GROMACS .gro file of C-alpha atoms in nm:
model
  269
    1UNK     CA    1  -1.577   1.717  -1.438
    2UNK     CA    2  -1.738   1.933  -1.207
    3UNK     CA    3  -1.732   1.879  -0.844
    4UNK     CA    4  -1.946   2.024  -0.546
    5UNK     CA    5  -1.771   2.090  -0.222
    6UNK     CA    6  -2.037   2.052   0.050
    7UNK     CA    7  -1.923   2.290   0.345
    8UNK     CA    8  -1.538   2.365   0.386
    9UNK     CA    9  -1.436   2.537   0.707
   10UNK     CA   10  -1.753   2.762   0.673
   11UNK     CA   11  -2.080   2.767   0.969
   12UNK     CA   12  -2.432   2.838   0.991
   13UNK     CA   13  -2.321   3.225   0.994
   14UNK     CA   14  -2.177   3.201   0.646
   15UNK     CA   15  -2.463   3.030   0.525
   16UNK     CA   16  -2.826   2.860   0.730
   17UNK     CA   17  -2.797   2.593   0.494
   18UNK     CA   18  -2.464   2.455   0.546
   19UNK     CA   19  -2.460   2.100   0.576
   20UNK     CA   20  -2.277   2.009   0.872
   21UNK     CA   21  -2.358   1.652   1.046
   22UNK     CA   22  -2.335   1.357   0.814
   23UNK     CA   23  -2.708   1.316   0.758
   24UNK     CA   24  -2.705   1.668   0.631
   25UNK     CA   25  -2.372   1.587   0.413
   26UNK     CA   26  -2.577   1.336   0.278
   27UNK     CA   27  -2.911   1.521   0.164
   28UNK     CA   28  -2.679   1.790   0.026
   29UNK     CA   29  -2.431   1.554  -0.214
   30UNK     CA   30  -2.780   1.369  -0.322
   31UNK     CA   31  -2.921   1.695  -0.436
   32UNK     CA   32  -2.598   1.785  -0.613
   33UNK     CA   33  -2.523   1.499  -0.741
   34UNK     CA   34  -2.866   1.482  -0.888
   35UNK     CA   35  -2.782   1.816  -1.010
   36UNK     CA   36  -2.514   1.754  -1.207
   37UNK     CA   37  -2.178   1.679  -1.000
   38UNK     CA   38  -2.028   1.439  -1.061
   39UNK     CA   39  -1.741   1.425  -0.773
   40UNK     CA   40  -1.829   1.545  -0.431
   41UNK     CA   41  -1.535   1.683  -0.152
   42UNK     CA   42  -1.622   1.730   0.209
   43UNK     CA   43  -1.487   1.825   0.553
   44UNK     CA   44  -1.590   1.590   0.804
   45UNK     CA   45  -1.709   1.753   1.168
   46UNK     CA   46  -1.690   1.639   1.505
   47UNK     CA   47  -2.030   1.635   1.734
   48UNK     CA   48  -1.908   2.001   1.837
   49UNK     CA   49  -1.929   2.104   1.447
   50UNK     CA   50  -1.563   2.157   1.406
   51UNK     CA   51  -1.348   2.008   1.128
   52UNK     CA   52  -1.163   1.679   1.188
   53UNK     CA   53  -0.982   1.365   1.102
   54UNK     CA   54  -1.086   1.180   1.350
   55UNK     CA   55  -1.149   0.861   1.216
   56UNK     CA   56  -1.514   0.782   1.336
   57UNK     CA   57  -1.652   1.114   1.216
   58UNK     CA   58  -1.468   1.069   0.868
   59UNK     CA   59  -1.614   0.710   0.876
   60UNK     CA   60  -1.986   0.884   0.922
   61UNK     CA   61  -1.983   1.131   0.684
   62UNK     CA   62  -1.842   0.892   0.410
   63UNK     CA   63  -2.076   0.593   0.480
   64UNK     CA   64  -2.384   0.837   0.493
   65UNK     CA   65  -2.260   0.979   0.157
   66UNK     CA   66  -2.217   0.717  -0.023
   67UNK     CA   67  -2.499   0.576   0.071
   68UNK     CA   68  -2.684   0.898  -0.095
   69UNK     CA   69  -2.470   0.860  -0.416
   70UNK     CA   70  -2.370   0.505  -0.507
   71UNK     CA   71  -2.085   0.494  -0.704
   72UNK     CA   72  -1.969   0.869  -0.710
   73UNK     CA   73  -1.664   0.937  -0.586
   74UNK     CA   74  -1.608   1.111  -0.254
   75UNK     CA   75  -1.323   1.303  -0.121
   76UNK     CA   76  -1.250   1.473   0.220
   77UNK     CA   77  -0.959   1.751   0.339
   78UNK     CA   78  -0.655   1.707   0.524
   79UNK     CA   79  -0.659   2.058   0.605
   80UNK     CA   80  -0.423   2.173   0.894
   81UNK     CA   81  -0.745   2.328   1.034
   82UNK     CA   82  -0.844   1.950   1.134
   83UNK     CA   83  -0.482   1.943   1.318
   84UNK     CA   84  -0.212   2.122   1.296
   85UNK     CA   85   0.102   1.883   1.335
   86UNK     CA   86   0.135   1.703   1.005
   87UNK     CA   87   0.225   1.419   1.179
   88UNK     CA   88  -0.059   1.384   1.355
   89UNK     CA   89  -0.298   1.442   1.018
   90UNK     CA   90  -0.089   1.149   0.914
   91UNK     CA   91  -0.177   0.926   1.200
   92UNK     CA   92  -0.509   0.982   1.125
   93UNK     CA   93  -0.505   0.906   0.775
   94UNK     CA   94  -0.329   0.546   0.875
   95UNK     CA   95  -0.637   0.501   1.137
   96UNK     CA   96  -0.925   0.566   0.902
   97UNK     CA   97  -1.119   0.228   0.857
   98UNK     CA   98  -1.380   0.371   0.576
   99UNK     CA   99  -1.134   0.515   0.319
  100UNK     CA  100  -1.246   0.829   0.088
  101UNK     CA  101  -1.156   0.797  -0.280
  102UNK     CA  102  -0.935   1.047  -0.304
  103UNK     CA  103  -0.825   1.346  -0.029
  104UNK     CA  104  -0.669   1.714  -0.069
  105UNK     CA  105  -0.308   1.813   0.055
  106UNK     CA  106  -0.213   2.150   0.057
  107UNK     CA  107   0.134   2.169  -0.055
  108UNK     CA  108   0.122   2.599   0.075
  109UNK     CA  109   0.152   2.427   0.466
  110UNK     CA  110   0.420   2.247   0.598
  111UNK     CA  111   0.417   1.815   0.642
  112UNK     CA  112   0.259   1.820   0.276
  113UNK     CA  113   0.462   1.513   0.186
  114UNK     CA  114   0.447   1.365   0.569
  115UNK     CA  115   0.016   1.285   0.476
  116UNK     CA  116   0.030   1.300   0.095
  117UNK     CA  117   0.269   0.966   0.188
  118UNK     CA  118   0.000   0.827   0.441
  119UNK     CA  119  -0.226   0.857   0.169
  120UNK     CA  120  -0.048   0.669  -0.088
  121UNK     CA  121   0.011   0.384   0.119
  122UNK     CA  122  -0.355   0.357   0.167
  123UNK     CA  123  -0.421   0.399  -0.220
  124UNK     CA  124  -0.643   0.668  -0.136
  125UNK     CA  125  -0.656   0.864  -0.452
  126UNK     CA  126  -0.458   1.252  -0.389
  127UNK     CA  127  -0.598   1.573  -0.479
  128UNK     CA  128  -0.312   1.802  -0.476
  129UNK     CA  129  -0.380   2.170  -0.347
  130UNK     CA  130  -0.150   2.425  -0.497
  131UNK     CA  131  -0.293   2.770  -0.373
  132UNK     CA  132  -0.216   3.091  -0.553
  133UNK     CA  133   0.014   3.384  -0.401
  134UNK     CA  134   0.188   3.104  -0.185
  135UNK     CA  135   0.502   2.923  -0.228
  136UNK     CA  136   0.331   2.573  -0.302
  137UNK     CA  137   0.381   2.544  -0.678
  138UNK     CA  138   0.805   2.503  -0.544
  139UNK     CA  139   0.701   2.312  -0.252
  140UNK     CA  140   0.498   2.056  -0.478
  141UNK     CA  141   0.777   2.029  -0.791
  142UNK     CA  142   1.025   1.909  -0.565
  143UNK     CA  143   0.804   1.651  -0.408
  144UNK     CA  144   0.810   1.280  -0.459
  145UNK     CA  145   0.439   1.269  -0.515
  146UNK     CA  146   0.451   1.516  -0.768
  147UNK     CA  147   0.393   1.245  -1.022
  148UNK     CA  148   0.170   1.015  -0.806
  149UNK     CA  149  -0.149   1.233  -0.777
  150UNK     CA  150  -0.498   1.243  -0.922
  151UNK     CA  151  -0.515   1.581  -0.988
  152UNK     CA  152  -0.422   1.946  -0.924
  153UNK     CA  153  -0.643   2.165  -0.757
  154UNK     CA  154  -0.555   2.456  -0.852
  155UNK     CA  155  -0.732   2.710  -0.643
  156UNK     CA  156  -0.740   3.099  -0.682
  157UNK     CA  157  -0.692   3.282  -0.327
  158UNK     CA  158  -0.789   3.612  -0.483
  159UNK     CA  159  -1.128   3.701  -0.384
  160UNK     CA  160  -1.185   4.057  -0.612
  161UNK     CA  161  -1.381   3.994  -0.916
  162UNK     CA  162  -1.160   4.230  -1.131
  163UNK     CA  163  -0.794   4.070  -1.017
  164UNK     CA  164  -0.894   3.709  -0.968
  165UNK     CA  165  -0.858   3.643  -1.388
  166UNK     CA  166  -0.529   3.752  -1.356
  167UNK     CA  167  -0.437   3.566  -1.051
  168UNK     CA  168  -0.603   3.272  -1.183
  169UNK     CA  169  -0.379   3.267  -1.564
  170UNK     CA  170  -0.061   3.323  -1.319
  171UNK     CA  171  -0.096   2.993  -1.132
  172UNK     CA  172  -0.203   2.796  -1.428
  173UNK     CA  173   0.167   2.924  -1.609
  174UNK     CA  174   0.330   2.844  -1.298
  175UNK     CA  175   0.189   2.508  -1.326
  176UNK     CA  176   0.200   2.416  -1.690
  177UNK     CA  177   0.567   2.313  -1.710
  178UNK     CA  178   0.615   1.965  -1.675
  179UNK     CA  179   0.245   1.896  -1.554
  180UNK     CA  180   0.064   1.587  -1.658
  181UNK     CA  181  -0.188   1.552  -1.413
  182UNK     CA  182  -0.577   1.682  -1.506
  183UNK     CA  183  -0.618   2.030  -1.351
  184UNK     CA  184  -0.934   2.142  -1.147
  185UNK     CA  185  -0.999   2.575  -1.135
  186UNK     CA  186  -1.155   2.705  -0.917
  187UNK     CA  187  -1.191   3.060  -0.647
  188UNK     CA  188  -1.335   3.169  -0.408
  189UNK     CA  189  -1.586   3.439  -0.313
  190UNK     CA  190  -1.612   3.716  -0.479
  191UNK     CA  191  -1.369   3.539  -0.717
  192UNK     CA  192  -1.525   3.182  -0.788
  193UNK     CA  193  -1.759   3.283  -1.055
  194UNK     CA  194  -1.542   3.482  -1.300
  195UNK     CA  195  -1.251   3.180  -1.250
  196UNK     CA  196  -1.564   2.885  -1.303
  197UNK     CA  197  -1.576   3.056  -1.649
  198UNK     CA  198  -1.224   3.055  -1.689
  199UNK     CA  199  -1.225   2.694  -1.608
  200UNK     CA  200  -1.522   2.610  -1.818
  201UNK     CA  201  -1.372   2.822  -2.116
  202UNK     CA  202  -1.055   2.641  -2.113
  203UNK     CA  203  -1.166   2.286  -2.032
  204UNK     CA  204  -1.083   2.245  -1.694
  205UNK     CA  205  -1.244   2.042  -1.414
  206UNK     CA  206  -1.427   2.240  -1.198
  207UNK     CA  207  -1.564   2.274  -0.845
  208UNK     CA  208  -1.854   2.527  -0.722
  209UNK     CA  209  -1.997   2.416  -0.369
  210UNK     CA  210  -2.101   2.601  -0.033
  211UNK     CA  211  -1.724   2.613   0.055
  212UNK     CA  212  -1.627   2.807  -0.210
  213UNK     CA  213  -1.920   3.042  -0.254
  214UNK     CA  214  -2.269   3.119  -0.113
  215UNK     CA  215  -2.393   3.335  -0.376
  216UNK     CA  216  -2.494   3.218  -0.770
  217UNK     CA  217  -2.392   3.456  -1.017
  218UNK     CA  218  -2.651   3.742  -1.023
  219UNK     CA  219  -2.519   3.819  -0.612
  220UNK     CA  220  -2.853   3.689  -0.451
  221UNK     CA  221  -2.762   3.389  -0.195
  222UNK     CA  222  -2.770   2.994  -0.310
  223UNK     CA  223  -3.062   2.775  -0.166
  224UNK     CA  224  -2.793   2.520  -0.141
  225UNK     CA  225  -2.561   2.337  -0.317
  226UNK     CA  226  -2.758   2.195  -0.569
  227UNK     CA  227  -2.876   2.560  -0.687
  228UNK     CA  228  -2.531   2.643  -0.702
  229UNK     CA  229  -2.437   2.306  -0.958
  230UNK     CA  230  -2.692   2.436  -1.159
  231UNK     CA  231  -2.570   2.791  -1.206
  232UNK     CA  232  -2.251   2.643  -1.260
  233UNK     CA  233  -2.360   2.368  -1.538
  234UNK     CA  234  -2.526   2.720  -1.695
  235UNK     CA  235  -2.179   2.878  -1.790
  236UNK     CA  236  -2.136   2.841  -2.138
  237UNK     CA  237  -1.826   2.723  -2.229
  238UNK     CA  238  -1.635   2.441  -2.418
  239UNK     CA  239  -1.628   2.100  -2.260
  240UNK     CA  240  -1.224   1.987  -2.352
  241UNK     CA  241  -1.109   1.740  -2.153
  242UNK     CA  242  -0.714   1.824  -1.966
  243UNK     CA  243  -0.406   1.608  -2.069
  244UNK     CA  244  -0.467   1.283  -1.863
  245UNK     CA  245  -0.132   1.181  -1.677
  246UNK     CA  246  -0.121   0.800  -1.590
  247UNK     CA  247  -0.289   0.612  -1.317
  248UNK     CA  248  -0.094   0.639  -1.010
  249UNK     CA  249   0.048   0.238  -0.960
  250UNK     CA  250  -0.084   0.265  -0.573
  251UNK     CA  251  -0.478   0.228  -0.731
  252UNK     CA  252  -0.397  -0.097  -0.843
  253UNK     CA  253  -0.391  -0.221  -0.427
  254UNK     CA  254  -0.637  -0.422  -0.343
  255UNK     CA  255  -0.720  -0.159  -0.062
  256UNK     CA  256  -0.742   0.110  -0.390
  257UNK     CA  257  -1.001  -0.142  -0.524
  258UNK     CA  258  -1.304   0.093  -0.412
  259UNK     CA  259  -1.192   0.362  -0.668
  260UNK     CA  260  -1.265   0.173  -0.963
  261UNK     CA  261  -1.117   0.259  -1.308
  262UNK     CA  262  -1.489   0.341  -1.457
  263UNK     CA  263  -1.523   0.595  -1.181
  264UNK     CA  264  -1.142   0.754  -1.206
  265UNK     CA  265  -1.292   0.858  -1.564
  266UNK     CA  266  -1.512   1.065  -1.400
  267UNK     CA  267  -1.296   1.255  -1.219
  268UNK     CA  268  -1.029   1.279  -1.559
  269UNK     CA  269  -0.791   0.988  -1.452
   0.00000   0.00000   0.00000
């Protein structure tokens, strides 16, 4: 599975072509899509262009992306960038009224469990962040949604081309014991092309996207997102599917209903 995240915490400074307002979100998840992703992860803005929760904006972005790509599955963060109390991300999560198919945690910050719970009860679908050089891999083995997830994202903080490899085999050994769930790779920077070649090499979903990276392989800078998906699809590599753990038993909700079983394949369910 590869997936395309849209914009991240990033701005027109990183990048002219960031998508930003949902209409934008849109245009860049159809080109993608149509591209060659096949799961798309996005951070909602507010009218001023920063990150939120809020559930309106959420409600926007997801309605005018889905709209663009029928029947692929969408994701947003739950950064603490959007807000920084856990308990408030949580309230927020319980107020949505257009529900994403599946959300990130990031089990490095504090109140991890706190919205990982809100989403659960909502049978949104949970993409768990573990973050390399942090203490998260601990944090996340001693949660009680450790085995109620969609996947791992594992993601590579290590931004230098020659060190990110190594950084990138440490966190997947820290992982292995015990996991189940499927496993998405992926860096950042200066280290999300050598560790999207890891990922393809060994199998592993995948994510390449304007949040990660703004540059395609060769150094010069990505028209978009879509030109990006299409370096990506280029690595050569095997295409071995991760271990599949078992469906979390929140999907089967009738409020889970969205997230159909068909489109969990996609994402390695």
């Amino acid at each position: 599975m590869l997936q395309v995240c849209l914009n991240g915490s990033r701005n027109r400074v990183d990048h002219p072509a960031l998508p930003v307002a949902a209409a934008e979100l849109a245009e860049a998840a159809r080109a993608a899509v149509a591209a060659g992703a096949e799961d798309v992860h996005l951070h909602p803005r507010s009218a001023g262009g920063a990150g939120t929760l809020d559930p309106g904006a959420v409600a926007e972005a997801l309605l005018a992306v889905r709209a663009a790509v029928p029947g692929v599955p969408v994701g947003v963060t739950t950064s603490a960038r959007t807000a920084p109390d856990a308990r408030r991300r949580a309230e927020l999560v319980r107020a949505w009224p257009v529900l994403p198919d599946h959300a990130s945690v990031d089990w490095h910050t504090d109140g991890a469990d706190l919205v990982a719970r809100a989403l659960w009860e909502r049978g949104v679908g949970i993409e768990a962040v573990i973050r390399s050089g942090t203490d998260a891999v601990d944090r996340f083995r001693t949660s009680p949604f450790a085995g109620r997830i969609l996947r791992v994202r594992a993601e590579v903080a290590d931004t230098e081309p020659l060190t990110a490899l190594a950084s990138a085999t440490a966190l997947l050994r820290a992982l292995r014991p015990g996991l189940k769930a499927p496993v998405l790779l992926h860096g950042e920077d200066g280290g999300a092309w050598p560790v999207l070649r890891r990922a393809t090499a060994l199998g592993l979903d995948r994510r390449v996207g304007m949040e990660d990276v703004t540059h395609t392989p060769d150094g010069r800078p990505a028209a978009g997102n879509a030109a990006l998906v299409r370096a990506a699809l280029a690595v050569p590599g095997v295409n071995r599917p991760y271990a599949r753990g078992p469906r979390p038993l929140a999907w089967s909700a009738p409020r889970a209903s969205r997230f159909t079983w068909d489109a969990g394949r996609k994402c390695g369910v």
